[in-house]
CSV table of C-alpha atoms in Angstrom, one decimal:
chain,number,residue,atom,x,y,z
X,1339,MET,CA,0.0,0.0,0.0
X,1340,ALA,CA,1.4,3.4,-1.0
X,1341,GLN,CA,2.3,5.7,1.8
X,1342,LYS,CA,1.1,9.2,2.3
X,1343,PRO,CA,3.4,12.1,1.2
X,1344,LEU,CA,5.6,13.6,3.9
X,1345,THR,CA,4.5,16.8,5.6
X,1346,GLN,CA,6.7,19.9,5.5
X,1347,LYS,CA,7.9,19.4,9.0
X,1348,GLU,CA,8.8,15.7,8.2
X,1349,ILE,CA,10.7,16.9,5.1
X,1350,GLU,CA,12.7,19.4,7.2
X,1351,THR,CA,13.5,16.8,9.8
X,1352,GLU,CA,14.6,14.3,7.1
X,1353,ILE,CA,16.9,16.8,5.4
X,1354,GLN,CA,18.4,17.8,8.8
X,1355,ARG,CA,19.1,14.2,9.5
X,1356,ILE,CA,20.8,13.7,6.2
X,1357,MET,CA,23.0,16.8,6.7
X,1358,ASP,CA,24.0,15.4,10.1
X,1359,GLY,CA,25.2,12.2,8.4
X,1360,GLU,CA,22.8,9.9,10.3
X,1361,GLY,CA,22.0,6.7,8.3
X,1362,CYS,CA,22.3,8.3,4.9
X,1363,GLU,CA,22.4,5.4,2.3
X,1364,SER,CA,22.5,7.7,-0.7
X,1365,ASP,CA,22.7,11.4,-1.4
X,1366,PRO,CA,19.2,12.7,-2.3
X,1367,PHE,CA,20.8,15.8,-3.9
X,1368,GLU,CA,23.0,13.8,-6.3
X,1369,ASP,CA,23.3,15.6,-9.7
X,1370,SER,CA,21.0,13.9,-12.2
X,1371,GLY,CA,22.9,15.2,-15.2
X,1372,ASN,CA,20.3,18.0,-16.0
X,1373,ASN,CA,22.0,21.3,-15.9
X,1374,ASP,CA,18.9,23.4,-16.0
X,1375,LEU,CA,16.9,22.0,-13.1
X,1376,LEU,CA,17.8,20.9,-9.6
X,1377,ILE,CA,16.1,17.4,-9.4
X,1378,PRO,CA,17.1,15.0,-6.5
X,1379,GLN,CA,17.4,11.3,-7.2
X,1380,PRO,CA,15.2,8.6,-5.6
X,1381,SER,CA,16.5,6.8,-2.5
X,1382,ALA,CA,16.1,3.2,-1.2
X,1383,ASN,CA,14.2,4.7,1.7
X,1384,ALA,CA,10.4,4.2,1.1
X,1385,ASN,CA,9.5,7.6,2.5
X,1386,GLN,CA,12.1,9.3,0.2
X,1387,ALA,CA,10.8,7.3,-2.8
X,1388,ASN,CA,7.3,8.5,-2.2
X,1389,LEU,CA,8.6,12.1,-1.8
X,1390,PHE,CA,10.3,12.2,-5.2
X,1391,GLU,CA,7.7,10.0,-6.9
X,1392,ASN,CA,5.0,12.6,-6.2
X,1393,SER,CA,5.4,15.5,-8.6
X,1394,SER,CA,2.6,17.7,-7.2
X,1395,THR,CA,3.2,21.3,-6.2
X,1396,ALA,CA,2.5,20.6,-2.6
X,1397,THR,CA,5.5,18.4,-2.3
X,1398,GLN,CA,7.9,20.3,-4.6
X,1399,GLN,CA,7.3,23.8,-3.2
X,1400,PRO,CA,8.6,23.0,0.4
X,1401,LEU,CA,11.7,21.4,-1.1
X,1402,GLU,CA,12.5,24.5,-3.1
X,1403,GLU,CA,12.1,26.7,-0.2
X,1404,THR,CA,14.2,24.5,2.0
X,1405,SER,CA,17.0,24.1,-0.5
X,1406,ASN,CA,17.1,27.9,-1.1
X,1407,ASN,CA,17.0,29.0,2.5
X,1408,ASP,CA,18.3,26.3,4.9
X,1409,ILE,CA,20.7,24.5,2.6
X,1410,GLY,CA,21.8,27.7,1.0
X,1411,GLU,CA,22.8,29.2,4.3
X,1412,GLN,CA,24.4,26.1,5.9
X,1413,GLY,CA,25.9,24.5,2.9
X,1414,LEU,CA,26.0,20.8,1.8
X,1415,SER,CA,28.7,18.4,2.7
X,1416,THR,CA,28.6,16.6,-0.6
X,1417,ASN,CA,30.4,17.9,-3.7
X,1418,ALA,CA,27.4,17.2,-5.9
X,1419,GLY,CA,25.2,19.4,-3.8
X,1420,GLN,CA,27.8,22.2,-3.8
X,1421,SER,CA,28.0,22.0,-7.6
X,1422,ASN,CA,24.3,22.3,-8.0
X,1423,LEU,CA,24.0,25.2,-5.6
X,1424,SER,CA,26.7,27.1,-7.3
X,1425,GLN,CA,24.9,26.7,-10.7
X,1426,HIS,CA,21.4,27.5,-9.6
X,1427,CYS,CA,21.9,29.8,-6.6
X,1428,PRO,CA,24.9,32.0,-7.3
X,1429,SER,CA,26.3,33.9,-4.4
X,1430,PRO,CA,25.4,37.6,-4.4
X,1431,LYS,CA,29.1,38.3,-3.7
X,1432,SER,CA,30.2,37.1,-7.1
X,1433,ASN,CA,32.8,39.5,-8.7
X,1434,ASP,CA,32.0,42.0,-11.5
X,1435,SER,CA,33.9,40.1,-14.1
X,1436,GLU,CA,31.7,37.0,-13.6
X,1437,ARG,CA,28.5,39.2,-13.9
X,1438,ASN,CA,29.8,40.9,-17.0
X,1439,MET,CA,30.6,37.5,-18.5
X,1440,GLU,CA,27.0,36.3,-17.8
X,1441,ASN,CA,25.5,39.5,-19.2
X,1442,ASN,CA,27.5,39.5,-22.4
X,1443,LEU,CA,27.5,35.8,-23.4
X,1444,PHE,CA,26.2,36.8,-26.8
X,1445,LEU,CA,29.1,39.2,-27.6
X,1446,PRO,CA,31.5,36.6,-29.2
X,1447,ARG,CA,29.0,36.0,-31.9
X,1448,TYR,CA,29.1,39.7,-33.0
X,1449,ILE,CA,32.7,40.8,-32.3
X,1450,ILE,CA,35.7,39.8,-34.4
X,1451,LYS,CA,38.9,40.2,-32.4
X,1452,PRO,CA,42.2,40.5,-34.3
X,1453,LYS,CA,44.9,37.9,-33.7
X,1454,THR,CA,47.5,40.6,-33.1
X,1455,LYS,CA,47.5,42.9,-30.1
X,1456,TYR,CA,48.3,46.0,-32.2
X,1457,LEU,CA,47.1,47.2,-35.6
X,1458,LYS,CA,48.8,49.9,-37.8
X,1459,GLY,CA,47.4,52.1,-40.4
X,1460,LYS,CA,49.1,53.0,-43.7
X,1461,ASN,CA,50.7,56.0,-42.1
X,1462,GLY,CA,51.9,54.0,-39.1
X,1463,HIS,CA,49.2,55.1,-36.8
X,1464,LYS,CA,49.0,52.5,-34.0
X,1465,TRP,CA,45.8,51.1,-32.7
X,1466,SER,CA,45.2,48.6,-29.9
X,1467,ALA,CA,43.0,45.6,-30.3
X,1468,GLU,CA,42.6,45.3,-26.5
X,1469,MET,CA,39.7,47.1,-24.8
X,1470,PRO,CA,40.9,49.9,-22.5
X,1471,GLU,CA,40.4,49.4,-18.8
X,1472,ARG,CA,37.2,50.9,-17.5
X,1473,CYS,CA,36.7,53.1,-14.5
X,1474,GLY,CA,33.6,53.4,-12.5
X,1475,LYS,CA,33.5,57.2,-12.7
X,1476,THR,CA,32.1,59.1,-15.6
X,1477,LYS,CA,34.7,60.4,-18.0
X,1478,ALA,CA,35.4,64.1,-17.8
X,1479,ARG,CA,34.7,64.5,-21.5
X,1480,ASN,CA,31.1,63.2,-20.9
X,1481,ILE,CA,30.1,65.4,-18.0
X,1482,ILE,CA,27.6,68.1,-19.1
X,1483,HIS,CA,25.9,70.7,-16.8
X,1484,PHE,CA,23.2,72.6,-18.6
X,1485,LEU,CA,19.4,72.6,-19.4
X,1486,PRO,CA,18.5,73.0,-23.1
X,1487,GLY,CA,16.0,75.7,-24.1
X,1488,PRO,CA,15.5,79.4,-25.0
X,1489,LYS,CA,17.6,82.1,-23.4
X,1490,ALA,CA,18.1,85.9,-23.4
X,1491,ASP,CA,15.2,88.1,-24.4
X,1492,VAL,CA,13.4,85.4,-26.3
X,1493,THR,CA,11.9,84.1,-23.1
X,1494,ASN,CA,9.9,87.3,-22.8
X,1495,CYS,CA,8.2,86.9,-26.3
X,1496,SER,CA,4.6,85.9,-26.3
X,1497,THR,CA,3.2,86.6,-29.8
X,1498,TYR,CA,4.2,85.5,-33.3
X,1499,ASP,CA,5.3,89.0,-34.2
X,1500,GLU,CA,7.6,89.2,-31.2
X,1501,TYR,CA,9.3,85.9,-31.9
X,1502,PHE,CA,9.8,86.8,-35.6
X,1503,LEU,CA,11.2,90.3,-34.8
X,1504,HIS,CA,13.5,88.7,-32.2
X,1505,LEU,CA,15.2,86.7,-34.9
X,1506,PHE,CA,14.7,88.9,-37.9
X,1507,SER,CA,15.4,92.1,-35.9
X,1508,ASN,CA,14.5,95.7,-36.4
X,1509,GLU,CA,18.2,96.3,-36.9
X,1510,MET,CA,18.1,94.1,-40.0
X,1511,LEU,CA,14.9,95.8,-41.3
X,1512,ASP,CA,16.5,99.2,-40.9
X,1513,ILE,CA,19.5,98.2,-42.9
X,1514,ILE,CA,17.3,96.8,-45.7
X,1515,LEU,CA,15.1,99.9,-45.6
X,1516,LEU,CA,18.1,102.2,-45.9
X,1517,HIS,CA,19.8,100.5,-48.9
X,1518,ARG,CA,16.5,99.7,-50.6
X,1519,ASN,CA,15.4,103.4,-50.6
X,1520,ALA,CA,18.9,104.4,-51.9
X,1521,GLU,CA,18.3,101.9,-54.8
X,1522,ILE,CA,14.8,103.4,-55.5
X,1523,THR,CA,16.4,106.8,-55.8
X,1524,ARG,CA,18.9,105.6,-58.3
X,1525,GLN,CA,16.2,103.8,-60.4
X,1526,ALA,CA,13.5,106.5,-60.1
X,1527,GLU,CA,14.4,108.1,-63.5
X,1528,LYS,CA,13.6,104.8,-65.3
X,1529,TYR,CA,10.1,104.8,-63.9
X,1530,LYS,CA,9.0,108.4,-64.1
X,1531,SER,CA,5.4,107.6,-65.2
X,1532,ASN,CA,5.0,104.5,-62.8
X,1533,ALA,CA,2.8,105.0,-59.9
X,1534,ASN,CA,4.6,102.3,-57.9
X,1535,VAL,CA,7.8,104.3,-57.6
X,1536,PHE,CA,8.0,105.8,-54.2
X,1537,GLN,CA,10.1,105.6,-51.0
X,1538,THR,CA,9.1,102.5,-49.0
X,1539,THR,CA,8.5,102.0,-45.3
X,1540,LYS,CA,9.3,99.3,-42.7
X,1541,ILE,CA,5.7,98.1,-42.9
X,1542,GLU,CA,6.0,97.5,-46.6
X,1543,ILE,CA,9.2,95.5,-46.0
X,1544,LYS,CA,7.4,93.3,-43.5
X,1545,ALA,CA,4.6,92.8,-46.0
X,1546,LEU,CA,7.2,91.8,-48.6
X,1547,LEU,CA,8.7,89.3,-46.2
X,1548,ALA,CA,5.2,87.9,-45.4
X,1549,ILE,CA,4.6,87.3,-49.2
X,1550,LEU,CA,8.0,85.6,-49.6
X,1551,ILE,CA,7.5,83.3,-46.6
X,1552,LYS,CA,3.9,82.5,-47.5
X,1553,SER,CA,4.8,81.7,-51.1
X,1554,ALA,CA,7.6,79.3,-49.9
X,1555,ALA,CA,5.3,77.6,-47.4
X,1556,HIS,CA,2.6,77.0,-50.1
X,1557,LYS,CA,5.0,76.1,-52.8
X,1558,ASP,CA,4.0,79.2,-54.9
X,1559,ASN,CA,7.5,80.6,-55.2
X,1560,HIS,CA,8.0,78.8,-58.6
X,1561,LEU,CA,5.0,80.7,-60.1
X,1562,LEU,CA,5.2,83.7,-62.3
X,1563,THR,CA,4.3,87.0,-60.5
X,1564,LYS,CA,1.1,87.4,-62.5
X,1565,TYR,CA,-0.1,83.9,-61.4
X,1566,MET,CA,0.8,84.5,-57.8
X,1567,PHE,CA,-1.3,87.7,-57.7
X,1568,ASP,CA,-4.2,86.1,-59.6
X,1569,THR,CA,-6.9,85.6,-57.0
X,1570,LYS,CA,-8.4,82.7,-59.1
X,1571,ILE,CA,-5.2,80.8,-59.0
X,1572,SER,CA,-3.5,81.7,-55.7
X,1573,GLY,CA,-6.2,83.2,-53.5
X,1574,THR,CA,-6.5,86.7,-52.1
X,1575,PHE,CA,-3.6,86.8,-49.6
X,1576,TYR,CA,-0.9,88.1,-52.0
X,1577,ARG,CA,-3.3,90.6,-53.6
X,1578,ALA,CA,-4.4,91.9,-50.2
X,1579,CYS,CA,-0.8,92.8,-49.3
X,1580,MET,CA,0.1,94.8,-52.5
X,1581,SER,CA,-0.3,94.7,-56.3
X,1582,GLY,CA,1.8,92.4,-58.5
X,1583,GLU,CA,3.5,95.4,-60.1
X,1584,HIS,CA,4.6,96.9,-56.8
X,1585,PHE,CA,5.8,93.5,-55.6
X,1586,SER,CA,8.0,93.2,-58.7
X,1587,PHE,CA,9.4,96.7,-58.2
X,1588,LEU,CA,10.2,96.0,-54.5
X,1589,ILE,CA,12.0,92.8,-55.5
X,1590,ASN,CA,14.0,94.6,-58.2
X,1591,CYS,CA,15.1,97.3,-55.8
X,1592,LEU,CA,15.8,95.0,-52.8
X,1593,ARG,CA,19.4,95.6,-51.5
X,1594,PHE,CA,21.2,94.5,-48.3
X,1595,ASP,CA,24.4,96.7,-48.5
X,1596,ASP,CA,25.8,99.9,-49.9
X,1597,LYS,CA,26.0,99.4,-53.7
X,1598,GLY,CA,28.7,102.1,-54.0
X,1599,THR,CA,31.3,100.2,-52.0
X,1600,LYS,CA,30.3,96.7,-53.0
X,1601,LEU,CA,32.9,96.1,-55.7
X,1602,GLU,CA,35.8,97.0,-53.4
X,1603,ARG,CA,34.4,94.8,-50.6
X,1604,LYS,CA,33.8,91.8,-52.9
X,1605,LYS,CA,37.6,91.7,-53.6
X,1606,ALA,CA,38.2,90.6,-50.0
X,1607,ASP,CA,34.9,88.7,-49.4
X,1608,SER,CA,32.7,87.3,-52.2
X,1609,PHE,CA,29.8,87.1,-49.6
X,1610,ALA,CA,30.0,90.9,-49.1
X,1611,PRO,CA,26.6,91.8,-50.6
X,1612,ILE,CA,24.8,90.1,-47.7
X,1613,ARG,CA,27.6,89.6,-45.1
X,1614,GLU,CA,26.3,92.3,-42.6
X,1615,ILE,CA,22.7,91.0,-42.6
X,1616,TRP,CA,23.9,87.4,-42.4
X,1617,ASP,CA,26.2,88.0,-39.4
X,1618,ILE,CA,23.4,89.7,-37.5
X,1619,PHE,CA,20.9,87.0,-38.3
X,1620,ILE,CA,23.2,84.1,-37.3
X,1621,ALA,CA,24.2,85.9,-34.1
X,1622,LYS,CA,20.6,86.2,-33.1
X,1623,TYR,CA,20.1,82.4,-33.6
X,1624,ARG,CA,23.3,81.5,-31.8
X,1625,ASN,CA,22.5,83.7,-28.7
X,1626,SER,CA,18.8,82.7,-28.3
X,1627,TYR,CA,19.0,79.1,-27.5
X,1628,ILE,CA,20.9,76.7,-25.2
X,1629,PRO,CA,21.4,73.4,-27.2
X,1630,SER,CA,21.2,69.9,-25.9
X,1631,SER,CA,24.1,67.4,-25.4
X,1632,TYR,CA,24.2,66.3,-29.1
X,1633,LEU,CA,24.7,68.5,-32.1
X,1634,THR,CA,24.9,67.7,-35.8
X,1635,ILE,CA,27.0,69.4,-38.4
X,1636,ASP,CA,26.3,68.9,-42.1
X,1637,GLU,CA,25.6,70.7,-45.3
X,1638,GLN,CA,22.4,72.2,-46.7
X,1639,LEU,CA,21.9,72.9,-50.4
X,1640,ILE,CA,19.7,75.9,-51.2
X,1641,GLY,CA,18.5,76.0,-54.8
X,1642,PHE,CA,19.6,79.1,-56.5
X,1643,ARG,CA,19.8,79.9,-60.3
X,1644,GLY,CA,20.9,83.6,-60.1
X,1645,ARG,CA,24.3,85.0,-60.7
X,1646,CYS,CA,26.6,83.9,-57.8
X,1647,PRO,CA,30.4,83.3,-57.9
X,1648,PHE,CA,30.2,80.4,-55.4
X,1649,ARG,CA,27.0,78.7,-56.8
X,1650,MET,CA,27.5,74.9,-57.1
X,1651,TYR,CA,26.4,72.6,-59.8
X,1652,ILE,CA,25.6,69.1,-58.5
X,1653,PRO,CA,23.7,67.0,-61.2
X,1654,SER,CA,22.9,64.2,-58.7
X,1655,LYS,CA,20.9,66.5,-56.4
X,1656,PRO,CA,17.2,67.6,-56.9
X,1657,CYS,CA,18.4,71.2,-57.0
X,1658,LYS,CA,21.2,71.0,-59.5
X,1659,TYR,CA,22.2,74.6,-59.0
X,1660,ALA,CA,22.6,75.5,-55.4
X,1661,ILE,CA,24.4,77.4,-52.7
X,1662,LYS,CA,26.0,75.2,-50.0
X,1663,ILE,CA,25.5,76.2,-46.4
X,1664,ILE,CA,27.4,74.4,-43.7
X,1665,MET,CA,25.4,74.4,-40.5
X,1666,VAL,CA,25.2,73.1,-36.9
X,1667,CYS,CA,21.8,72.0,-35.5
X,1668,ASP,CA,20.6,70.6,-32.2
X,1669,SER,CA,20.0,66.9,-32.7
X,1670,SER,CA,16.9,66.8,-30.5
X,1671,SER,CA,15.0,70.1,-31.3
X,1672,LYS,CA,16.5,70.6,-34.8
X,1673,TYR,CA,17.2,74.2,-33.9
X,1674,MET,CA,19.9,75.8,-36.1
X,1675,LEU,CA,22.7,77.1,-33.9
X,1676,ASP,CA,25.2,78.4,-36.4
X,1677,ALA,CA,25.8,78.4,-40.2
X,1678,SER,CA,28.3,79.6,-42.8
X,1679,PRO,CA,28.2,79.6,-46.6
X,1680,TYR,CA,30.7,77.6,-48.6
X,1681,LEU,CA,32.5,80.2,-50.8
X,1682,GLY,CA,34.5,77.8,-52.9
X,1683,LYS,CA,38.1,78.6,-53.4
X,1684,SER,CA,37.7,82.0,-51.8
X,1685,THR,CA,37.0,80.4,-48.4
X,1686,LYS,CA,39.7,81.5,-46.0
X,1687,THR,CA,40.5,78.6,-43.7
X,1688,ASN,CA,43.6,80.0,-41.9
X,1689,GLY,CA,45.7,77.1,-43.2
X,1690,LEU,CA,43.3,74.4,-41.9
X,1691,PRO,CA,41.7,71.6,-44.0
X,1692,LEU,CA,38.3,72.9,-45.2
X,1693,ALA,CA,36.2,70.4,-43.2
X,1694,THR,CA,38.3,71.0,-40.0
X,1695,TYR,CA,37.9,74.8,-40.4
X,1696,PHE,CA,34.1,74.6,-40.6
X,1697,VAL,CA,33.8,72.3,-37.6
X,1698,LYS,CA,36.0,74.4,-35.3
X,1699,GLU,CA,34.5,77.7,-36.6
X,1700,LEU,CA,30.8,76.7,-36.3
X,1701,THR,CA,31.1,75.2,-32.8
X,1702,LYS,CA,32.7,78.2,-31.2
X,1703,SER,CA,29.6,78.9,-29.1
X,1704,VAL,CA,29.8,75.5,-27.4
X,1705,HIS,CA,33.6,75.2,-27.0
X,1706,GLY,CA,34.5,73.8,-23.6
X,1707,SER,CA,31.1,72.4,-22.9
X,1708,ASN,CA,31.8,68.6,-23.5
X,1709,ARG,CA,29.0,68.3,-26.0
X,1710,ASN,CA,29.1,65.8,-28.8
X,1711,ILE,CA,29.2,66.6,-32.5
X,1712,THR,CA,27.8,64.1,-34.9
X,1713,MET,CA,29.2,64.4,-38.5
X,1714,ASP,CA,29.5,62.5,-41.8
X,1715,ASN,CA,32.6,61.3,-43.5
X,1716,TRP,CA,33.4,64.6,-45.2
X,1717,PHE,CA,34.2,66.1,-41.8
X,1718,THR,CA,35.5,63.2,-39.7
X,1719,SER,CA,39.2,62.6,-39.3
X,1720,VAL,CA,41.5,61.3,-36.6
X,1721,GLY,CA,43.4,64.6,-36.5
X,1722,LEU,CA,40.1,66.5,-35.9
X,1723,ALA,CA,39.1,64.1,-33.2
X,1724,ASN,CA,42.4,64.6,-31.4
X,1725,ASP,CA,42.1,68.4,-31.6
X,1726,LEU,CA,38.5,68.6,-30.3
X,1727,LEU,CA,39.4,66.7,-27.2
X,1728,LYS,CA,41.9,69.4,-26.2
X,1729,ASP,CA,41.5,72.9,-24.9
X,1730,PRO,CA,39.8,75.2,-25.8
X,1731,TYR,CA,37.4,72.9,-27.7
X,1732,LYS,CA,36.6,70.1,-25.2
X,1733,LEU,CA,34.2,68.3,-27.5
X,1734,THR,CA,33.6,64.7,-28.5
X,1735,ILE,CA,32.6,63.4,-31.9
X,1736,ILE,CA,30.8,60.5,-33.5
X,1737,GLY,CA,31.4,60.3,-37.3
X,1738,THR,CA,31.6,58.0,-40.2
X,1739,LEU,CA,35.0,57.5,-41.8
X,1740,ARG,CA,36.0,57.1,-45.4
X,1741,LYS,CA,37.9,53.9,-46.3
X,1742,ASN,CA,40.8,55.8,-47.8
X,1743,LYS,CA,41.9,57.4,-44.5
X,1744,ARG,CA,45.5,56.5,-43.9
X,1745,GLU,CA,45.0,55.8,-40.2
X,1746,ILE,CA,42.7,52.8,-40.8
X,1747,PRO,CA,44.5,49.5,-40.4
X,1748,LYS,CA,44.5,47.3,-43.5
X,1749,LYS,CA,43.4,44.2,-41.5
X,1750,MET,CA,40.1,45.9,-40.6
X,1751,LEU,CA,39.1,46.4,-44.2
X,1752,ASN,CA,39.5,42.7,-45.1
X,1753,VAL,CA,35.9,41.6,-44.7
X,1754,ARG,CA,35.5,38.9,-47.4
X,1755,GLU,CA,35.2,36.1,-44.9
X,1756,ARG,CA,33.3,37.9,-42.2
X,1757,ASN,CA,29.7,37.2,-41.5
X,1758,PRO,CA,27.0,39.9,-41.6
X,1759,ASN,CA,26.2,41.7,-38.3
X,1760,THR,CA,29.8,41.4,-37.0
X,1761,SER,CA,32.1,44.2,-35.8
X,1762,MET,CA,35.8,44.8,-35.2
X,1763,PHE,CA,37.0,47.4,-32.7
X,1764,CYS,CA,40.3,49.1,-32.2
X,1765,HIS,CA,41.3,51.7,-29.7
X,1766,ASP,CA,43.8,54.6,-29.3
X,1767,GLN,CA,43.6,56.3,-25.9
X,1768,MET,CA,40.2,58.1,-26.0
X,1769,LYS,CA,39.4,57.2,-29.6
X,1770,THR,CA,37.4,54.1,-30.6
X,1771,MET,CA,37.1,53.0,-34.2
X,1772,VAL,CA,34.6,50.3,-35.2
X,1773,LEU,CA,34.1,48.5,-38.5
X,1774,TYR,CA,30.6,47.0,-38.8
X,1775,VAL,CA,29.5,44.6,-41.5
X,1776,PRO,CA,25.7,45.1,-42.0
X,1777,LYS,CA,25.6,42.7,-45.0
X,1778,LYS,CA,28.0,40.6,-47.0
X,1779,ASN,CA,31.0,42.6,-48.4
X,1780,LYS,CA,29.6,45.9,-47.2
X,1781,ILE,CA,31.2,47.9,-44.3
X,1782,VAL,CA,30.4,50.9,-42.2
X,1783,LEU,CA,33.4,52.7,-40.5
X,1784,LEU,CA,32.9,55.0,-37.5
X,1785,LEU,CA,35.1,56.9,-35.2
X,1786,SER,CA,34.1,58.0,-31.7
X,1787,THR,CA,35.7,59.9,-28.8
X,1788,LEU,CA,32.4,59.6,-26.8
X,1789,HIS,CA,32.5,55.8,-26.4
X,1790,GLU,CA,35.0,53.4,-24.8
X,1791,GLY,CA,35.2,49.7,-25.1
X,1792,ALA,CA,33.3,47.4,-27.4
X,1793,GLU,CA,29.7,48.0,-26.6
X,1794,ILE,CA,27.2,45.9,-28.5
X,1795,SER,CA,23.4,46.0,-28.3
X,1796,SER,CA,21.2,42.9,-28.0
X,1797,ILE,CA,20.5,43.0,-31.8
X,1798,GLY,CA,24.3,43.0,-32.6
X,1799,LYS,CA,24.7,46.6,-33.6
X,1800,PRO,CA,27.6,48.6,-32.0
X,1801,ALA,CA,26.5,51.3,-29.6
X,1802,ILE,CA,28.5,53.8,-31.6
X,1803,ILE,CA,26.4,53.2,-34.7
X,1804,MET,CA,23.1,53.3,-32.8
X,1805,ASN,CA,24.1,56.7,-31.2
X,1806,TYR,CA,25.1,57.9,-34.7
X,1807,ASP,CA,21.7,56.9,-36.1
X,1808,GLU,CA,19.9,58.7,-33.3
X,1809,THR,CA,21.8,62.0,-33.7
X,1810,LYS,CA,22.7,62.4,-37.4
X,1811,GLY,CA,19.3,63.7,-38.6
X,1812,GLY,CA,19.4,67.2,-37.2
X,1813,ILE,CA,20.3,69.0,-40.5
X,1814,ASP,CA,18.1,66.7,-42.7
X,1815,THR,CA,15.0,67.5,-40.5
X,1816,PHE,CA,15.8,71.2,-40.5
X,1817,ASP,CA,16.2,71.1,-44.3
């Protein structure tokens, strides 16, 4: 006749008797060969046989509680029991290296480690294949103390007009008014019988700006003037501001500088016709906002078919004729912080490479702030990364690299036998370079001074690439 299962008190008594070594014929906690579950083996004792024969929750739950509490605190005298406990009940005092190993078991599938300890680029630049030692403290280059948002007088604005006039200030309107009226005086003789020829006011300039902004927002700026001011085609807004003839006259007489001294000033600066207005405008943007931790630097192409000595022709772009503007934007809010036009060969770089000059010049307002600058492969270089880490810049970068950079080791570029979704890292002091293979025979190279070590996400992508993807779109969204 089958015996009844043991009660919890009887189980505790039996386990204590076994631990004291009294009449133990076999070890009930002998390893069964299953590494995932802790299952005791049956004993010759009838009571123990019934205990392990019954698989109900009522008999298993007390065993689990006892093994986790009593046995875990006192320890087992048998080697098999100690082995099982170390597998299923790890000590909370296990060291950090063991925990890191447990948390990163998937990393070997994604990281390719070079066989040599050091790698060298074509120019002899030395990289280490070993990960740098980590410190528990936050690196000085990653410490940021600020809150992003508006600053200065812009915080007192409450209406649309106030916000607009804060950025496009009355000072700029006065300059336009002065030079535009001077141009009207010069052209007045050509329009003696035209009723639209008269000195303009600041209100008319505001109306002209409203028409230009509205036409751009509604995609009407490609229309002929007669169609823009035809109420049947474009509505009544443009016509309500002024007539089409007066609009054409104002556009024809629009000036931003002194025409009498323009030729002399253009010899030193090809951007002279609008330099004064541009500098005031950008200074307003730069001084009105505190940016976030991540900034993006990139180029914007503005379509332009007029006469311009630094206009570019790029057949692969939607706007084949355009003016290139290099700008810095906040990655989170997409706010433009600074910008500068590319003037072609007349750009004065003070002896610096062109890309390096633009990065250092456009980030002046955030020098020393430990912010990060995300950039594409036209800007990124090892030399620039080294310079920005030093005073007075104190900035980190994340950027893609071109394969022809001489600092890149040749061994990193050999990816014919590498599987997709694998990465190779190399390090040089505070710089980390990663080569990622997203698909067969395709590579992505990135350089970062923000990251350290070989950080891989659960999907196999390096943390450097994920951060780059998150912060690279500031200029594109602004555009």
